[in-house]
Coordinates of C-alpha atoms in Angstrom, one line a residue:
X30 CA 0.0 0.0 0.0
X31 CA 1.4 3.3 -1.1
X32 CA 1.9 6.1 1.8
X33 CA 1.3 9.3 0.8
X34 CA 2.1 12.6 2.8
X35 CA -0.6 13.9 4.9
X36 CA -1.5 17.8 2.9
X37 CA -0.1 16.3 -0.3
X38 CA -1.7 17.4 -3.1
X39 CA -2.5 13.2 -4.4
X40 CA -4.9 13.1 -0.8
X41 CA -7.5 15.5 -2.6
X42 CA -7.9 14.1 -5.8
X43 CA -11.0 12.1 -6.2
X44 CA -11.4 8.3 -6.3
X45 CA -14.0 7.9 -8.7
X46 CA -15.3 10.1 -11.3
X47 CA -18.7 9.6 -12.8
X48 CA -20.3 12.1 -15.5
X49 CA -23.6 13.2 -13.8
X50 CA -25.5 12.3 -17.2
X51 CA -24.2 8.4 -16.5
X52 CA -25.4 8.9 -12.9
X53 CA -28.9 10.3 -13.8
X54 CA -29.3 7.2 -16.7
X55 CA -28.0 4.8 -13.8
X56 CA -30.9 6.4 -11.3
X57 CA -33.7 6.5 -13.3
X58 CA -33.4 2.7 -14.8
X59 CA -33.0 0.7 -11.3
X60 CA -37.1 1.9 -11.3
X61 CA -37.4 0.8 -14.1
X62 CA -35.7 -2.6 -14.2
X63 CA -36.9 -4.1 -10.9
X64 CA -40.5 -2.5 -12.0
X65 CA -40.2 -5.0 -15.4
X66 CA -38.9 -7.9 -13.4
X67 CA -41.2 -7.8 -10.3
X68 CA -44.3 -8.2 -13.0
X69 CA -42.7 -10.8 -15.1
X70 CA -42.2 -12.6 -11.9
X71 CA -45.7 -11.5 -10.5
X72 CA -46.6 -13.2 -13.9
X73 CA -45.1 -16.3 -13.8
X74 CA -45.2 -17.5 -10.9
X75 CA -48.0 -15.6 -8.6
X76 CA -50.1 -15.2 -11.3
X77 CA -53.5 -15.6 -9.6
X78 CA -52.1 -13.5 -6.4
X79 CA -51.3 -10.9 -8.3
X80 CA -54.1 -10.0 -10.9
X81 CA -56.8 -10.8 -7.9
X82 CA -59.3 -8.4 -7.0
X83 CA -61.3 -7.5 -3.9
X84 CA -64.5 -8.1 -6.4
X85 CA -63.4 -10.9 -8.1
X86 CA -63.6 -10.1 -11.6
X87 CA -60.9 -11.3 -14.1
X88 CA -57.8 -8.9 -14.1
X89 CA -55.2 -9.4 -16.9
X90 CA -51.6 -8.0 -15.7
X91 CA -50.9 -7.2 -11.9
X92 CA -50.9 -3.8 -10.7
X93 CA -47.8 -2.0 -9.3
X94 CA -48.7 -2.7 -6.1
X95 CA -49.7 -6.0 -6.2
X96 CA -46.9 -7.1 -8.2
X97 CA -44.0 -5.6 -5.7
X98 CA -46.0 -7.2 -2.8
X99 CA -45.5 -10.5 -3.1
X100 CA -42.1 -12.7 -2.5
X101 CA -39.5 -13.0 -3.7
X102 CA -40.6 -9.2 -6.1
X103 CA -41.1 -7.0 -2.8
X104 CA -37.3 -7.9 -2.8
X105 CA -36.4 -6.8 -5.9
X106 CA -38.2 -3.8 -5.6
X107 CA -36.6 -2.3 -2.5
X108 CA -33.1 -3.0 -3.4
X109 CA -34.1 -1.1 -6.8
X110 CA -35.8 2.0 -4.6
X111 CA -32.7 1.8 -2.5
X112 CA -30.3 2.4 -4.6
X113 CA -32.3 4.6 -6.4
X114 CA -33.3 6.8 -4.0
X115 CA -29.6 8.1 -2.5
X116 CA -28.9 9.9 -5.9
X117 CA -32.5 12.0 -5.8
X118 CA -31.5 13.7 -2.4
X119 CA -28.2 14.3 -3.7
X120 CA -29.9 15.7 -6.9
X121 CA -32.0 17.7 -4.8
X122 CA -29.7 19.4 -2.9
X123 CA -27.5 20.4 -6.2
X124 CA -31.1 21.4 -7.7
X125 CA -31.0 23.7 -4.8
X126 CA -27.5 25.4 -5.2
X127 CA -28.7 25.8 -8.5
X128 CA -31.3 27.4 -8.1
X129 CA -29.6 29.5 -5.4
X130 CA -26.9 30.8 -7.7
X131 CA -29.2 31.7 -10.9
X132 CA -31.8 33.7 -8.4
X133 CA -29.3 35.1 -5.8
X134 CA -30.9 38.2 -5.8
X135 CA -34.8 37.0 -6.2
X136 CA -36.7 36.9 -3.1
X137 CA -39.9 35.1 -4.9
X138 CA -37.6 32.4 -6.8
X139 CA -35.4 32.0 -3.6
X140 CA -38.4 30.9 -1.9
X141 CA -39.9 29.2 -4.6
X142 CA -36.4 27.0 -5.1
X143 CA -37.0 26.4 -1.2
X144 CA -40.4 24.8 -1.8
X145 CA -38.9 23.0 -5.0
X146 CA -36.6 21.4 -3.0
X147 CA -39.1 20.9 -0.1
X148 CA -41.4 18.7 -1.8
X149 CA -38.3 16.7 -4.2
X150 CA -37.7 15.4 -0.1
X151 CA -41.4 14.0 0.1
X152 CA -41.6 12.8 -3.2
X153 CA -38.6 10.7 -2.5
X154 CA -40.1 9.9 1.2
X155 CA -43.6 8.7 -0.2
X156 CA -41.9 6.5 -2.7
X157 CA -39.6 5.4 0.0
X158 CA -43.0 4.6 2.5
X159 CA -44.9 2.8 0.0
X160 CA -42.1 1.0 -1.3
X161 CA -41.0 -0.1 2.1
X162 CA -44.8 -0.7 3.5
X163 CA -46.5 -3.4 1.2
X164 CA -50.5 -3.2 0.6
X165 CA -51.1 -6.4 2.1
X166 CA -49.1 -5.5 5.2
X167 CA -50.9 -2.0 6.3
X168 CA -53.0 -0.4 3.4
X169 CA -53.5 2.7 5.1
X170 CA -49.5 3.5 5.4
X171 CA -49.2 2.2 1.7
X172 CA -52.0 4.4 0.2
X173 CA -50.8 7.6 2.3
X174 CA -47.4 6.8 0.9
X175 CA -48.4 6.6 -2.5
X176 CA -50.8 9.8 -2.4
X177 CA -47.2 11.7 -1.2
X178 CA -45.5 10.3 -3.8
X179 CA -47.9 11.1 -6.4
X180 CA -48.9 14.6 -5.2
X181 CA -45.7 15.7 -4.6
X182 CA -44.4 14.8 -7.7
X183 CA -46.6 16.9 -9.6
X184 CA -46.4 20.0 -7.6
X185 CA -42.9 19.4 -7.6
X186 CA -42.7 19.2 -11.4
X187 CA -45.0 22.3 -12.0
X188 CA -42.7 24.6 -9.8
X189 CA -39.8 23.3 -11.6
X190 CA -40.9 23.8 -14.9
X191 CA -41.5 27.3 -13.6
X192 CA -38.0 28.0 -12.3
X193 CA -37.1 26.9 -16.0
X194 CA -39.7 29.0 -17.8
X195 CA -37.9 31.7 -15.7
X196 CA -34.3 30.5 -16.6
X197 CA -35.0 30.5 -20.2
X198 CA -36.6 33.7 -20.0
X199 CA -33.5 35.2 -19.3
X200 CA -31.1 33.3 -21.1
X201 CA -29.5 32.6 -24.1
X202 CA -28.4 28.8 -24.5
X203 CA -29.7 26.4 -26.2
X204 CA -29.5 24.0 -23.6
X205 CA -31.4 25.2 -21.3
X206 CA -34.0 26.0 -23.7
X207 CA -34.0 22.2 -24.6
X208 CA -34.3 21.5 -21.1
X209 CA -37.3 23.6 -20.1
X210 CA -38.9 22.3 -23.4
X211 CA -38.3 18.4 -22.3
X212 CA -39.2 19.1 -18.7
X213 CA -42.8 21.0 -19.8
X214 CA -43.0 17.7 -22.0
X215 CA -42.5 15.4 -19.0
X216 CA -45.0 17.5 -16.5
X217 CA -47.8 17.2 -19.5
X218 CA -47.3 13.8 -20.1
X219 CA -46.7 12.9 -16.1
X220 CA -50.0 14.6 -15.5
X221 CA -52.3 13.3 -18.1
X222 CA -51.6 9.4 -17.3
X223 CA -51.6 9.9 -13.6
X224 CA -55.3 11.6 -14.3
X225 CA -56.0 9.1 -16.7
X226 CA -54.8 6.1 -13.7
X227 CA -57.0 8.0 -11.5
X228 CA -59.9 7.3 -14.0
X229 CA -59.8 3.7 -14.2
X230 CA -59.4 3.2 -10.4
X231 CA -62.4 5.0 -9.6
X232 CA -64.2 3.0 -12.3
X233 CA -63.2 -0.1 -11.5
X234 CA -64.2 0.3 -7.5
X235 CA -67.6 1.5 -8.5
X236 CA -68.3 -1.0 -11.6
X237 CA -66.0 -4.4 -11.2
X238 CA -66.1 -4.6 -15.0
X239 CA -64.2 -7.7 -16.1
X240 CA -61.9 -6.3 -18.6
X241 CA -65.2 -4.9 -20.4
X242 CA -65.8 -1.6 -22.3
X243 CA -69.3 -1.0 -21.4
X244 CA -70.1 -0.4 -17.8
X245 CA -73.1 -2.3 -16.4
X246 CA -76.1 0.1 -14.9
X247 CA -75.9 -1.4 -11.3
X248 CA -73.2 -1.7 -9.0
X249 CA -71.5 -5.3 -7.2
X250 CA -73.9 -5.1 -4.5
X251 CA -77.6 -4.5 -6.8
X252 CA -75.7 -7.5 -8.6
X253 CA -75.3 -9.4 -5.6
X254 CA -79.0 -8.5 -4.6
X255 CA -80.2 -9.8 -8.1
X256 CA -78.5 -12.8 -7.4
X257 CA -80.4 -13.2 -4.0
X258 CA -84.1 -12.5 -5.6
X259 CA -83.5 -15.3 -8.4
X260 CA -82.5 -17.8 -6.0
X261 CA -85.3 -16.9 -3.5
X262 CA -87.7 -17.3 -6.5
X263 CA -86.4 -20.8 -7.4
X264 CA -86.5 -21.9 -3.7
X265 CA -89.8 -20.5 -2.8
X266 CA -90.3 -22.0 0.5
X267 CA -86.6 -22.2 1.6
X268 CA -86.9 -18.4 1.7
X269 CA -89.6 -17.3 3.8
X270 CA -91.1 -13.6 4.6
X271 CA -88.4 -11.9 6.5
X272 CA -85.3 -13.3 4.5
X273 CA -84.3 -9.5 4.3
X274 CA -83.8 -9.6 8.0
X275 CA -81.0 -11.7 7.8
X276 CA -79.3 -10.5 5.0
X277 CA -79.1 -6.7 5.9
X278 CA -78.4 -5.4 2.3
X279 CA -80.7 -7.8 0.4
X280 CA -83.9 -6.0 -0.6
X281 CA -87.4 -8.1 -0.2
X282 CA -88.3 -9.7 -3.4
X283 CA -92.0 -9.2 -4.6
X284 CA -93.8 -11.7 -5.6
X285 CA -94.7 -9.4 -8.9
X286 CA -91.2 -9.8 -10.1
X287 CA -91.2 -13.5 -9.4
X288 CA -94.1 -14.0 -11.5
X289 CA -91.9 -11.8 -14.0
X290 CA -89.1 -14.2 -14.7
X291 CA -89.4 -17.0 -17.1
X292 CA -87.9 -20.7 -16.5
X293 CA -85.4 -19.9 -19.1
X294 CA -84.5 -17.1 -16.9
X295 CA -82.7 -18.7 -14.6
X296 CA -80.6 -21.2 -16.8

């Protein structure tokens, strides 16, 4: 092992040098990766774990959250957040002294940088709760993670695209130009398939459609009611006055709608 003098000038050079564009491709694919092999996994080997639903209707790929869930993919997934995860504070921080140095004389983009920075820290925290917290270990932490993440990231997005609009206001390279231009590109695009996620969640808690394009008029429990009346027509006696008693949600069938359905009804 070589010795070298204590205040010599060798002590200060740096170990390892790494381009910051190597580093940013390096960050943003670990996501990526264990994201692609955590749902090939989910897919061939938990496959009826992972696309099941709490209303039972057919589901044909995993979602995110079931598929880094399960064993051995909730694994893979926190090694890849991990790792991921130590660059973006770094990032943020030299977002920061950015920032700092282009609007050193800006009160309103001082303070704006501030909350930038402010919410890059959640972002990475609510990624870092719900990767770390699994769904089927407590849902509550899970979702509240994942509304962070998500919320934050958008704010977060919108003020930086504004500290950029500002940047290429006043300046004169084409580089930064290009990178205001991508980053506007990103928020859009961000925004509309996180709006366009929320969409399909909200329909398929209200309708349970099995991978259908037409939503049905009634809801899981009028179908589960429906259900009830037909069977409580075949049975007849079996099902006596006051059935709706025991069955809290289950609405009385009349005998009007009995006399309604046909034998070929119920086949």
């Amino acid at each position: 092992m070589q010795q070298v003098p204590y205040g010599s000038v060798d002590r200060d050079k740096p170990l390892i040098r790494l381009p910051f564009t190597r580093l940013a491709v390096i960050t943003v694919c670990l996501p990526l990766l264990g994201l692609i092999a955590c749902v090939v996994l989910a897919l061939l080997y938990h496959y009826n774990d992972a696309t099941y639903t709490h209303c039972q209707v057919p589901n044909y790929l995993p979602s995110i959250s079931a598929a880094i869930s399960l064993t051995p993919e909730r694994y893979i997934w926190r090694f890849s957040i991990g790792l991921h995860s130590a660059p973006r504070f770094l990032v943020a921080a030299a977002y920061l002294s950015f920032y700092r140095g282009r609007f050193s004389k800006r009160l309103m983009e001082q303070l704006l940088s501030g909350l930038t920075f402010l919410l890059a820290l959640s972002e990475n925290i609510g990624l870092l709760l719900l990767t770390y917290v699994s769904s089927n270990e407590t849902y509550s932490v899970h979702k509240s993670g994942f509304i962070l993440f998500i919320g934050s990231s958008l704010v977060h997005m919108l003020c930086t695209c504004k500290l950029w609009s500002l940047i290429a206001k006043y300046s004169l390279s084409a580089e930064e130009m290009m990178s205001y231009r991508q980053k506007f590109r990103l928020f859009l695009f961000n925004g509309f398939f996180c709006l366009l996620a929320a969409y399909f969640y909200k329909r398929h808690n209200t309708y349970c459609e099995a991978g259908s394009s037409e939503a049905p008029p009634w809801s899981a429990e009028e179908e589960k009611n429906e259900e009830l009346n037909v069977a409580q027509c075949m049975l007849g006696p079996l099902f006596p006055e006051g059935t709706a008693r025991q069955f809290p949600h289950h609405k009385e069938v009349k005998a009007t709608s009995c006399q309604a359905m046909t034998p070929s009804s119920y086949i």
